[in-house]
Amino acid sequence: MKILLVVPPNQFTLTRIPSLGPAWLAGYLRGKTDYEIKLLDGLRLSSRSYDSYLEEILQEKADIVGFSLFSRDIPVVARMSQILKKKTPGTIIVAGGAHVSALPRHTLKKLPCVDFAIAGEGEVPFYKLCRELESESNNFASVPGLVWREHNEIRANDQYFEEEMDSLGFPAWDLIDPSSYPHQPHGVVSRKSLVAPIFATRGCPYHCTYCGAHKVTGYPIRKRSIFHVIEEMEFLSQKYDVEEFHIEDDNFTLFNEYAIEFCEEIITRGHKWKLALPNGVRLNSLNPPLIKLMERAGFYSFAVGIETATPRLLKALKRAITVETMKEKLEMIAANSNIQVVGYSFLGIP
């Protein structure tokens, strides 16, 4: 079976980093099958036209084309899938990503030429879907996270979230070589010229009203082993000369003992990487010993969620933190380290 994974092109995004979701999917499939897998990442080159991407997709003649999409990508995927079905009607089209996870049935309504969608984490569900299509048993009800059409109705199975994170392996980094992307890192700035994003954990237990993280990776936090994460970092450092890592977790520091073990292992191994947390950390998870240790390990920048300094709005957003705690923690970071802090805030909260 030949599979082509596609990240739609977007000419306007300010962040262009390797697409870990599709790459992790590719890496998992490689470990379980002998499928031929390719990845066309539209964020890698911003100057190419939609038509040139579409032509490349058609030339691949893949058995399955999988689109990873945000809400902004719906019009592009609608157009591409329509032409793809017209010119290669035998191709199975699957959609996944954040938009599908948030609005699974809505996705198939908006994308009539897409055959299936997968909500939530996709590695295991996509593998099971491929096996069902191969066997032609069509027992789609057994595929977790799957969204499909049956008897003119759209059905959606419960999402799947892997507990044994190490079992997912590594992303297929050869398909998303960090050096092949423009230098437009998440968080805008970096200390080194070659940066790679990584995930150590998935999930978020909080209920902030504006955030859809739990739709994509669930509420419970699931952790990769420290050795598994650092093994991936060492691979990227040796293979691609990566000197800086941006940890994209939603809650990397929530379990202090995990963050401490991570830092201590990096220090023990003598690595001199630059480290940042551009996706944000919970301020109430930080304390002076942890801050000092993280700086020793190479952390130089955090993003933190301020969102608003109005207590009424903090409560409405279900932020589970007070203005006083935020001030206290920000002052604590400044007093105990030289770590730079970037604050995320909203303008125009309804």
mmCIF file of C-alpha atoms in Angstrom:
data_model
loop_
_atom_site.group_PDB
_atom_site.id
_atom_site.type_symbol
_atom_site.label_atom_id
_atom_site.label_comp_id
_atom_site.label_asym_id
_atom_site.label_seq_id
_atom_site.Cartn_x
_atom_site.Cartn_y
_atom_site.Cartn_z
ATOM 1 C CA MET A 1 0.000 0.000 0.000
ATOM 2 C CA LYS A 2 1.192 3.485 -0.870
ATOM 3 C CA ILE A 3 0.307 6.305 1.522
ATOM 4 C CA LEU A 4 0.844 10.025 1.020
ATOM 5 C CA LEU A 5 0.464 12.305 4.054
ATOM 6 C CA VAL A 6 -0.175 15.957 3.240
ATOM 7 C CA VAL A 7 0.046 19.154 5.289
ATOM 8 C CA PRO A 8 -1.799 21.785 3.217
ATOM 9 C CA PRO A 9 0.184 24.838 2.128
ATOM 10 C CA ASN A 10 -0.378 28.119 3.936
ATOM 11 C CA GLN A 11 1.260 31.290 2.717
ATOM 12 C CA PHE A 12 0.392 33.424 5.725
ATOM 13 C CA THR A 13 1.500 31.519 8.836
ATOM 14 C CA LEU A 14 4.401 33.043 10.765
ATOM 15 C CA THR A 15 5.534 29.685 12.163
ATOM 16 C CA ARG A 16 7.080 27.067 9.902
ATOM 17 C CA ILE A 17 8.340 24.080 11.842
ATOM 18 C CA PRO A 18 8.470 20.355 11.028
ATOM 19 C CA SER A 19 4.968 18.858 11.171
ATOM 20 C CA LEU A 20 5.286 16.346 13.989
ATOM 21 C CA GLY A 21 1.769 14.891 13.791
ATOM 22 C CA PRO A 22 2.012 13.391 10.299
ATOM 23 C CA ALA A 23 5.665 12.457 10.865
ATOM 24 C CA TRP A 24 4.806 10.553 14.043
ATOM 25 C CA LEU A 25 2.042 8.808 12.110
ATOM 26 C CA ALA A 26 4.526 7.850 9.390
ATOM 27 C CA GLY A 27 7.055 6.595 11.923
ATOM 28 C CA TYR A 28 4.474 4.419 13.653
ATOM 29 C CA LEU A 29 3.250 2.915 10.371
ATOM 30 C CA ARG A 30 6.804 2.147 9.324
ATOM 31 C CA GLY A 31 7.304 0.214 12.520
ATOM 32 C CA LYS A 32 4.152 -1.855 11.978
ATOM 33 C CA THR A 33 3.956 -2.317 8.196
ATOM 34 C CA ASP A 34 5.894 -2.352 4.952
ATOM 35 C CA TYR A 35 3.800 0.447 3.429
ATOM 36 C CA GLU A 36 5.457 2.992 1.178
ATOM 37 C CA ILE A 37 4.950 6.288 2.983
ATOM 38 C CA LYS A 38 5.690 9.815 1.819
ATOM 39 C CA LEU A 39 5.001 13.187 3.428
ATOM 40 C CA LEU A 40 4.343 16.428 1.582
ATOM 41 C CA ASP A 41 4.612 19.267 4.081
ATOM 42 C CA GLY A 42 3.095 22.448 2.689
ATOM 43 C CA LEU A 43 4.660 24.510 5.494
ATOM 44 C CA ARG A 44 8.169 23.732 4.296
ATOM 45 C CA LEU A 45 8.038 26.042 1.279
ATOM 46 C CA SER A 46 5.773 29.069 1.309
ATOM 47 C CA SER A 47 6.414 30.220 -2.249
ATOM 48 C CA ARG A 48 4.818 27.278 -4.068
ATOM 49 C CA SER A 49 1.285 27.567 -5.392
ATOM 50 C CA TYR A 50 -1.632 25.369 -4.363
ATOM 51 C CA ASP A 51 -1.748 23.997 -7.909
ATOM 52 C CA SER A 52 1.851 22.795 -7.748
ATOM 53 C CA TYR A 53 1.106 20.910 -4.513
ATOM 54 C CA LEU A 54 -2.006 19.405 -6.041
ATOM 55 C CA GLU A 55 -0.058 18.271 -9.098
ATOM 56 C CA GLU A 56 2.520 16.565 -6.886
ATOM 57 C CA ILE A 57 -0.247 14.796 -4.968
ATOM 58 C CA LEU A 58 -1.773 13.526 -8.207
ATOM 59 C CA GLN A 59 1.584 12.321 -9.521
ATOM 60 C CA GLU A 60 2.152 10.142 -6.471
ATOM 61 C CA LYS A 61 -0.888 7.959 -7.338
ATOM 62 C CA ALA A 62 -1.206 6.961 -3.691
ATOM 63 C CA ASP A 63 -3.724 4.416 -2.452
ATOM 64 C CA ILE A 64 -4.474 6.628 0.549
ATOM 65 C CA VAL A 65 -3.998 10.387 0.870
ATOM 66 C CA GLY A 66 -4.163 11.699 4.420
ATOM 67 C CA PHE A 67 -4.647 15.433 5.029
ATOM 68 C CA SER A 68 -3.670 16.986 8.361
ATOM 69 C CA LEU A 69 -5.703 20.130 8.814
ATOM 70 C CA PHE A 70 -6.476 23.110 10.984
ATOM 71 C CA SER A 71 -9.736 25.007 10.483
ATOM 72 C CA ARG A 72 -7.947 27.436 8.169
ATOM 73 C CA ASP A 73 -7.225 24.534 5.788
ATOM 74 C CA ILE A 74 -10.847 23.502 5.130
ATOM 75 C CA PRO A 75 -11.242 25.476 1.842
ATOM 76 C CA VAL A 76 -7.917 24.191 0.482
ATOM 77 C CA VAL A 77 -8.609 20.555 1.378
ATOM 78 C CA ALA A 78 -12.142 20.833 -0.035
ATOM 79 C CA ARG A 79 -10.732 21.939 -3.370
ATOM 80 C CA MET A 80 -7.869 19.440 -3.421
ATOM 81 C CA SER A 81 -10.013 16.465 -2.405
ATOM 82 C CA GLN A 82 -12.626 17.299 -5.030
ATOM 83 C CA ILE A 83 -10.052 17.336 -7.829
ATOM 84 C CA LEU A 84 -8.309 14.278 -6.412
ATOM 85 C CA LYS A 85 -11.561 12.269 -6.430
ATOM 86 C CA LYS A 86 -12.330 13.386 -9.947
ATOM 87 C CA LYS A 87 -8.939 12.462 -11.411
ATOM 88 C CA THR A 88 -8.106 9.425 -9.248
ATOM 89 C CA PRO A 89 -11.471 8.106 -8.019
ATOM 90 C CA GLY A 90 -9.915 5.009 -6.454
ATOM 91 C CA THR A 91 -7.853 7.013 -3.971
ATOM 92 C CA ILE A 92 -9.072 6.863 -0.372
ATOM 93 C CA ILE A 93 -8.957 10.301 1.277
ATOM 94 C CA VAL A 94 -8.605 10.615 5.045
ATOM 95 C CA ALA A 95 -8.583 13.793 7.140
ATOM 96 C CA GLY A 96 -7.086 14.278 10.589
ATOM 97 C CA GLY A 97 -5.716 17.022 12.786
ATOM 98 C CA ALA A 98 -7.001 19.683 15.138
ATOM 99 C CA HIS A 99 -10.135 20.652 13.191
ATOM 100 C CA VAL A 100 -11.298 17.051 12.921
ATOM 101 C CA SER A 101 -10.671 16.509 16.631
ATOM 102 C CA ALA A 102 -12.781 19.541 17.548
ATOM 103 C CA LEU A 103 -15.567 19.057 14.994
ATOM 104 C CA PRO A 104 -15.510 15.466 13.676
ATOM 105 C CA ARG A 105 -18.931 15.289 12.033
ATOM 106 C CA HIS A 106 -18.703 18.867 10.799
ATOM 107 C CA THR A 107 -15.516 17.915 8.930
ATOM 108 C CA LEU A 108 -17.212 15.291 6.765
ATOM 109 C CA LYS A 109 -20.165 17.615 6.168
ATOM 110 C CA LYS A 110 -17.823 20.330 4.909
ATOM 111 C CA LEU A 111 -15.622 17.894 2.957
ATOM 112 C CA PRO A 112 -17.942 15.657 0.910
ATOM 113 C CA CYS A 113 -15.051 14.162 -1.060
ATOM 114 C CA VAL A 114 -13.205 13.005 2.044
ATOM 115 C CA ASP A 115 -13.961 9.349 2.794
ATOM 116 C CA PHE A 116 -12.885 9.133 6.433
ATOM 117 C CA ALA A 117 -11.729 11.375 9.248
ATOM 118 C CA ILE A 118 -9.851 10.541 12.447
ATOM 119 C CA ALA A 119 -10.447 12.577 15.603
ATOM 120 C CA GLY A 120 -7.859 12.681 18.378
ATOM 121 C CA GLU A 121 -4.461 11.021 18.186
ATOM 122 C CA GLY A 122 -4.061 9.255 14.879
ATOM 123 C CA GLU A 123 -1.231 6.730 15.020
ATOM 124 C CA VAL A 124 -3.134 3.665 16.219
ATOM 125 C CA PRO A 125 -6.508 4.534 14.590
ATOM 126 C CA PHE A 126 -4.945 5.219 11.180
ATOM 127 C CA TYR A 127 -3.043 1.930 11.328
ATOM 128 C CA LYS A 128 -6.257 0.057 12.177
ATOM 129 C CA LEU A 129 -8.145 1.824 9.389
ATOM 130 C CA CYS A 130 -5.479 0.797 6.876
ATOM 131 C CA ARG A 131 -5.790 -2.813 8.033
ATOM 132 C CA GLU A 132 -9.575 -2.706 7.649
ATOM 133 C CA LEU A 133 -9.253 -1.295 4.131
ATOM 134 C CA GLU A 134 -6.677 -3.935 3.223
ATOM 135 C CA SER A 135 -8.794 -6.800 4.482
ATOM 136 C CA GLU A 136 -11.967 -5.292 2.961
ATOM 137 C CA SER A 137 -13.854 -6.331 6.096
ATOM 138 C CA ASN A 138 -15.077 -2.739 6.538
ATOM 139 C CA ASN A 139 -15.614 -3.137 10.267
ATOM 140 C CA PHE A 140 -15.252 0.601 10.742
ATOM 141 C CA ALA A 141 -17.030 0.568 14.102
ATOM 142 C CA SER A 142 -13.923 -1.135 15.514
ATOM 143 C CA VAL A 143 -11.580 1.714 14.560
ATOM 144 C CA PRO A 144 -11.239 4.199 17.460
ATOM 145 C CA GLY A 145 -11.583 7.864 16.611
ATOM 146 C CA LEU A 146 -12.926 7.093 13.140
ATOM 147 C CA VAL A 147 -15.563 9.287 11.500
ATOM 148 C CA TRP A 148 -17.308 7.788 8.485
ATOM 149 C CA ARG A 149 -20.525 7.675 6.488
ATOM 150 C CA GLU A 150 -22.967 4.804 6.820
ATOM 151 C CA HIS A 151 -26.493 4.677 5.393
ATOM 152 C CA ASN A 152 -26.463 8.414 4.689
ATOM 153 C CA GLU A 153 -25.478 9.155 8.268
ATOM 154 C CA ILE A 154 -22.169 10.350 9.687
ATOM 155 C CA ARG A 155 -20.918 8.169 12.523
ATOM 156 C CA ALA A 156 -18.104 8.934 14.941
ATOM 157 C CA ASN A 157 -16.309 6.542 17.296
ATOM 158 C CA ASP A 158 -14.783 7.489 20.635
ATOM 159 C CA GLN A 159 -11.285 8.945 20.390
ATOM 160 C CA TYR A 160 -8.156 6.984 21.245
ATOM 161 C CA PHE A 161 -5.281 8.204 23.410
ATOM 162 C CA GLU A 162 -2.229 5.955 23.738
ATOM 163 C CA GLU A 163 -1.154 5.234 27.313
ATOM 164 C CA GLU A 164 2.235 3.698 26.485
ATOM 165 C CA MET A 165 3.758 6.691 24.755
ATOM 166 C CA ASP A 166 7.121 5.050 24.030
ATOM 167 C CA SER A 167 5.296 2.441 21.932
ATOM 168 C CA LEU A 168 4.611 5.105 19.299
ATOM 169 C CA GLY A 169 8.328 5.298 18.491
ATOM 170 C CA PHE A 170 9.886 8.410 16.954
ATOM 171 C CA PRO A 171 8.538 10.678 14.219
ATOM 172 C CA ALA A 172 9.930 9.859 10.772
ATOM 173 C CA TRP A 173 12.478 12.673 10.896
ATOM 174 C CA ASP A 174 13.907 11.833 7.480
ATOM 175 C CA LEU A 175 10.574 13.067 6.054
ATOM 176 C CA ILE A 176 10.764 16.377 7.962
ATOM 177 C CA ASP A 177 14.496 17.143 8.046
ATOM 178 C CA PRO A 178 14.701 20.245 10.314
ATOM 179 C CA SER A 179 17.383 21.827 8.128
ATOM 180 C CA SER A 180 14.981 21.894 5.170
ATOM 181 C CA TYR A 181 12.594 24.367 6.840
ATOM 182 C CA PRO A 182 12.913 28.167 6.884
ATOM 183 C CA HIS A 183 14.012 29.658 10.166
ATOM 184 C CA GLN A 184 10.569 30.596 11.470
ATOM 185 C CA PRO A 185 10.411 28.866 14.868
ATOM 186 C CA HIS A 186 7.429 28.702 17.179
ATOM 187 C CA GLY A 187 7.822 31.649 19.521
ATOM 188 C CA VAL A 188 9.497 33.696 16.750
ATOM 189 C CA VAL A 189 13.000 33.799 18.276
ATOM 190 C CA SER A 190 15.732 31.269 19.028
ATOM 191 C CA ARG A 191 19.319 31.259 20.247
ATOM 192 C CA LYS A 192 20.519 28.811 17.584
ATOM 193 C CA SER A 193 19.898 28.674 13.853
ATOM 194 C CA LEU A 194 18.784 25.035 13.695
ATOM 195 C CA VAL A 195 15.813 24.253 15.929
ATOM 196 C CA ALA A 196 13.673 21.142 16.275
ATOM 197 C CA PRO A 197 10.303 20.848 18.020
ATOM 198 C CA ILE A 198 9.665 17.844 20.264
ATOM 199 C CA PHE A 199 6.944 16.506 22.542
ATOM 200 C CA ALA A 200 7.694 14.782 25.843
ATOM 201 C CA THR A 201 4.092 14.553 27.046
ATOM 202 C CA ARG A 202 0.590 14.774 25.662
ATOM 203 C CA GLY A 203 -2.615 15.902 27.329
ATOM 204 C CA CYS A 204 -3.964 18.699 29.528
ATOM 205 C CA PRO A 205 -6.138 18.290 32.656
ATOM 206 C CA TYR A 206 -7.413 21.885 32.680
ATOM 207 C CA HIS A 207 -10.710 23.211 31.329
ATOM 208 C CA CYS A 208 -9.847 26.664 29.975
ATOM 209 C CA THR A 209 -12.806 27.674 27.854
ATOM 210 C CA TYR A 210 -10.795 29.023 24.917
ATOM 211 C CA CYS A 211 -8.481 26.025 24.458
ATOM 212 C CA GLY A 212 -9.042 22.884 22.429
ATOM 213 C CA ALA A 213 -5.960 20.928 23.536
ATOM 214 C CA HIS A 214 -8.037 18.268 25.278
ATOM 215 C CA LYS A 215 -9.919 17.658 22.028
ATOM 216 C CA VAL A 216 -6.663 16.718 20.322
ATOM 217 C CA THR A 217 -4.683 14.946 23.050
ATOM 218 C CA GLY A 218 -7.186 14.330 25.856
ATOM 219 C CA TYR A 219 -7.344 15.414 29.493
ATOM 220 C CA PRO A 220 -4.980 12.915 31.180
ATOM 221 C CA ILE A 221 -1.286 13.724 30.803
ATOM 222 C CA ARG A 222 0.686 10.810 29.373
ATOM 223 C CA LYS A 223 4.453 10.912 29.541
ATOM 224 C CA ARG A 224 7.171 9.425 27.376
ATOM 225 C CA SER A 225 10.062 8.010 29.353
ATOM 226 C CA ILE A 226 12.864 10.503 29.924
ATOM 227 C CA PHE A 227 15.354 8.210 28.193
ATOM 228 C CA HIS A 228 13.080 7.917 25.137
ATOM 229 C CA VAL A 229 12.832 11.703 24.798
ATOM 230 C CA ILE A 230 16.543 12.348 25.225
ATOM 231 C CA GLU A 231 17.388 9.515 22.843
ATOM 232 C CA GLU A 232 15.352 11.334 20.185
ATOM 233 C CA MET A 233 17.107 14.620 20.999
ATOM 234 C CA GLU A 234 20.522 12.975 20.739
ATOM 235 C CA PHE A 235 19.533 11.462 17.397
ATOM 236 C CA LEU A 236 18.507 14.881 16.073
ATOM 237 C CA SER A 237 21.695 16.457 17.391
ATOM 238 C CA GLN A 238 23.932 13.834 15.783
ATOM 239 C CA LYS A 239 22.020 13.296 12.534
ATOM 240 C CA TYR A 240 20.875 16.842 11.736
ATOM 241 C CA ASP A 241 23.157 19.043 13.897
ATOM 242 C CA VAL A 242 20.210 20.398 15.882
ATOM 243 C CA GLU A 243 21.456 22.699 18.649
ATOM 244 C CA GLU A 244 18.184 23.907 20.120
ATOM 245 C CA PHE A 245 14.957 22.163 21.077
ATOM 246 C CA HIS A 246 11.539 23.695 21.560
ATOM 247 C CA ILE A 247 9.387 21.519 23.805
ATOM 248 C CA GLU A 248 5.823 21.903 22.555
ATOM 249 C CA ASP A 249 4.034 20.225 25.482
ATOM 250 C CA ASP A 250 0.988 21.882 27.007
ATOM 251 C CA ASN A 251 2.098 21.026 30.554
ATOM 252 C CA PHE A 252 5.759 20.053 30.624
ATOM 253 C CA THR A 253 6.351 21.291 34.190
ATOM 254 C CA LEU A 254 3.047 20.199 35.745
ATOM 255 C CA PHE A 255 4.687 17.113 37.237
ATOM 256 C CA ASN A 256 7.783 18.626 38.834
ATOM 257 C CA GLU A 257 9.527 15.294 39.311
ATOM 258 C CA TYR A 258 9.326 14.584 35.571
ATOM 259 C CA ALA A 259 10.831 17.969 34.635
ATOM 260 C CA ILE A 260 13.522 17.531 37.303
ATOM 261 C CA GLU A 261 14.496 14.089 36.021
ATOM 262 C CA PHE A 262 14.643 15.453 32.461
ATOM 263 C CA CYS A 263 16.952 18.315 33.450
ATOM 264 C CA GLU A 264 19.189 16.162 35.607
ATOM 265 C CA GLU A 265 19.645 13.630 32.805
ATOM 266 C CA ILE A 266 20.626 16.343 30.312
ATOM 267 C CA ILE A 267 23.140 17.775 32.791
ATOM 268 C CA THR A 268 24.532 14.323 33.588
ATOM 269 C CA ARG A 269 25.064 13.575 29.896
ATOM 270 C CA GLY A 270 26.852 16.886 29.424
ATOM 271 C CA HIS A 271 24.629 18.274 26.676
ATOM 272 C CA LYS A 272 24.854 22.008 25.983
ATOM 273 C CA TRP A 273 21.636 22.414 24.043
ATOM 274 C CA LYS A 274 19.501 25.516 24.178
ATOM 275 C CA LEU A 275 15.956 24.759 25.346
ATOM 276 C CA ALA A 276 12.700 26.700 25.261
ATOM 277 C CA LEU A 277 9.021 26.190 26.051
ATOM 278 C CA PRO A 278 7.231 28.326 23.433
ATOM 279 C CA ASN A 279 3.852 26.611 23.862
ATOM 280 C CA GLY A 280 3.634 27.762 27.466
ATOM 281 C CA VAL A 281 3.863 26.463 31.027
ATOM 282 C CA ARG A 282 1.508 26.760 33.989
ATOM 283 C CA LEU A 283 2.889 29.469 36.252
ATOM 284 C CA ASN A 284 1.544 27.745 39.360
ATOM 285 C CA SER A 285 3.642 24.665 38.544
ATOM 286 C CA LEU A 286 6.934 26.560 38.964
ATOM 287 C CA ASN A 287 9.122 26.971 42.062
ATOM 288 C CA PRO A 288 12.665 28.308 42.706
ATOM 289 C CA PRO A 289 14.542 24.949 42.786
ATOM 290 C CA LEU A 290 12.910 23.848 39.531
ATOM 291 C CA ILE A 291 13.582 27.181 37.804
ATOM 292 C CA LYS A 292 17.265 27.120 38.785
ATOM 293 C CA LEU A 293 17.676 23.528 37.634
ATOM 294 C CA MET A 294 15.977 24.195 34.297
ATOM 295 C CA GLU A 295 18.281 27.120 33.628
ATOM 296 C CA ARG A 296 21.299 24.907 34.375
ATOM 297 C CA ALA A 297 19.980 22.354 31.887
ATOM 298 C CA GLY A 298 19.797 24.962 29.102
ATOM 299 C CA PHE A 299 16.328 26.520 29.320
ATOM 300 C CA TYR A 300 16.447 30.203 28.419
ATOM 301 C CA SER A 301 12.831 31.039 27.541
ATOM 302 C CA PHE A 302 9.292 30.253 28.728
ATOM 303 C CA ALA A 303 5.944 31.292 27.407
ATOM 304 C CA VAL A 304 3.269 31.662 30.063
ATOM 305 C CA GLY A 305 -0.474 32.120 29.830
ATOM 306 C CA ILE A 306 -1.518 35.460 31.277
ATOM 307 C CA GLU A 307 -4.567 35.859 29.019
ATOM 308 C CA THR A 308 -6.058 38.636 31.188
ATOM 309 C CA ALA A 309 -5.386 40.459 34.472
ATOM 310 C CA THR A 310 -9.093 40.921 35.166
ATOM 311 C CA PRO A 311 -10.234 38.497 37.910
ATOM 312 C CA ARG A 312 -13.781 38.340 36.515
ATOM 313 C CA LEU A 313 -12.495 37.259 33.106
ATOM 314 C CA LEU A 314 -9.986 34.791 34.555
ATOM 315 C CA LYS A 315 -12.905 33.109 36.272
ATOM 316 C CA ALA A 316 -15.032 33.190 33.114
ATOM 317 C CA LEU A 317 -12.178 31.572 31.168
ATOM 318 C CA LYS A 318 -11.804 28.893 33.893
ATOM 319 C CA ARG A 319 -8.091 29.632 34.136
ATOM 320 C CA ALA A 320 -7.775 28.132 37.650
ATOM 321 C CA ILE A 321 -5.218 30.770 38.635
ATOM 322 C CA THR A 322 -5.354 34.233 40.228
ATOM 323 C CA VAL A 323 -3.716 37.536 39.301
ATOM 324 C CA GLU A 324 -1.851 37.436 42.618
ATOM 325 C CA THR A 325 -0.382 33.992 41.873
ATOM 326 C CA MET A 326 0.725 35.091 38.419
ATOM 327 C CA LYS A 327 2.488 38.176 39.795
ATOM 328 C CA GLU A 328 4.138 36.114 42.520
ATOM 329 C CA LYS A 329 5.400 33.484 40.108
ATOM 330 C CA LEU A 330 6.677 35.985 37.540
ATOM 331 C CA GLU A 331 8.621 37.803 40.238
ATOM 332 C CA MET A 332 9.955 34.454 41.443
ATOM 333 C CA ILE A 333 11.284 33.596 37.959
ATOM 334 C CA ALA A 334 12.998 36.989 37.698
ATOM 335 C CA ALA A 335 14.532 36.664 41.169
ATOM 336 C CA ASN A 336 15.907 33.165 40.627
ATOM 337 C CA SER A 337 17.026 33.049 36.991
ATOM 338 C CA ASN A 338 17.788 34.901 33.788
ATOM 339 C CA ILE A 339 15.105 32.978 31.936
ATOM 340 C CA GLN A 340 13.174 35.196 29.551
ATOM 341 C CA VAL A 341 9.387 35.156 29.907
ATOM 342 C CA VAL A 342 6.931 35.679 27.073
ATOM 343 C CA GLY A 343 3.362 36.370 28.149
ATOM 344 C CA TYR A 344 0.372 35.337 26.088
ATOM 345 C CA SER A 345 -2.647 37.640 26.377
ATOM 346 C CA PHE A 346 -6.042 38.033 24.785
ATOM 347 C CA LEU A 347 -7.459 41.159 23.180
ATOM 348 C CA GLY A 348 -11.217 41.308 22.927
ATOM 349 C CA ILE A 349 -12.443 38.484 25.144
ATOM 350 C CA PRO A 350 -16.206 38.129 24.543
#
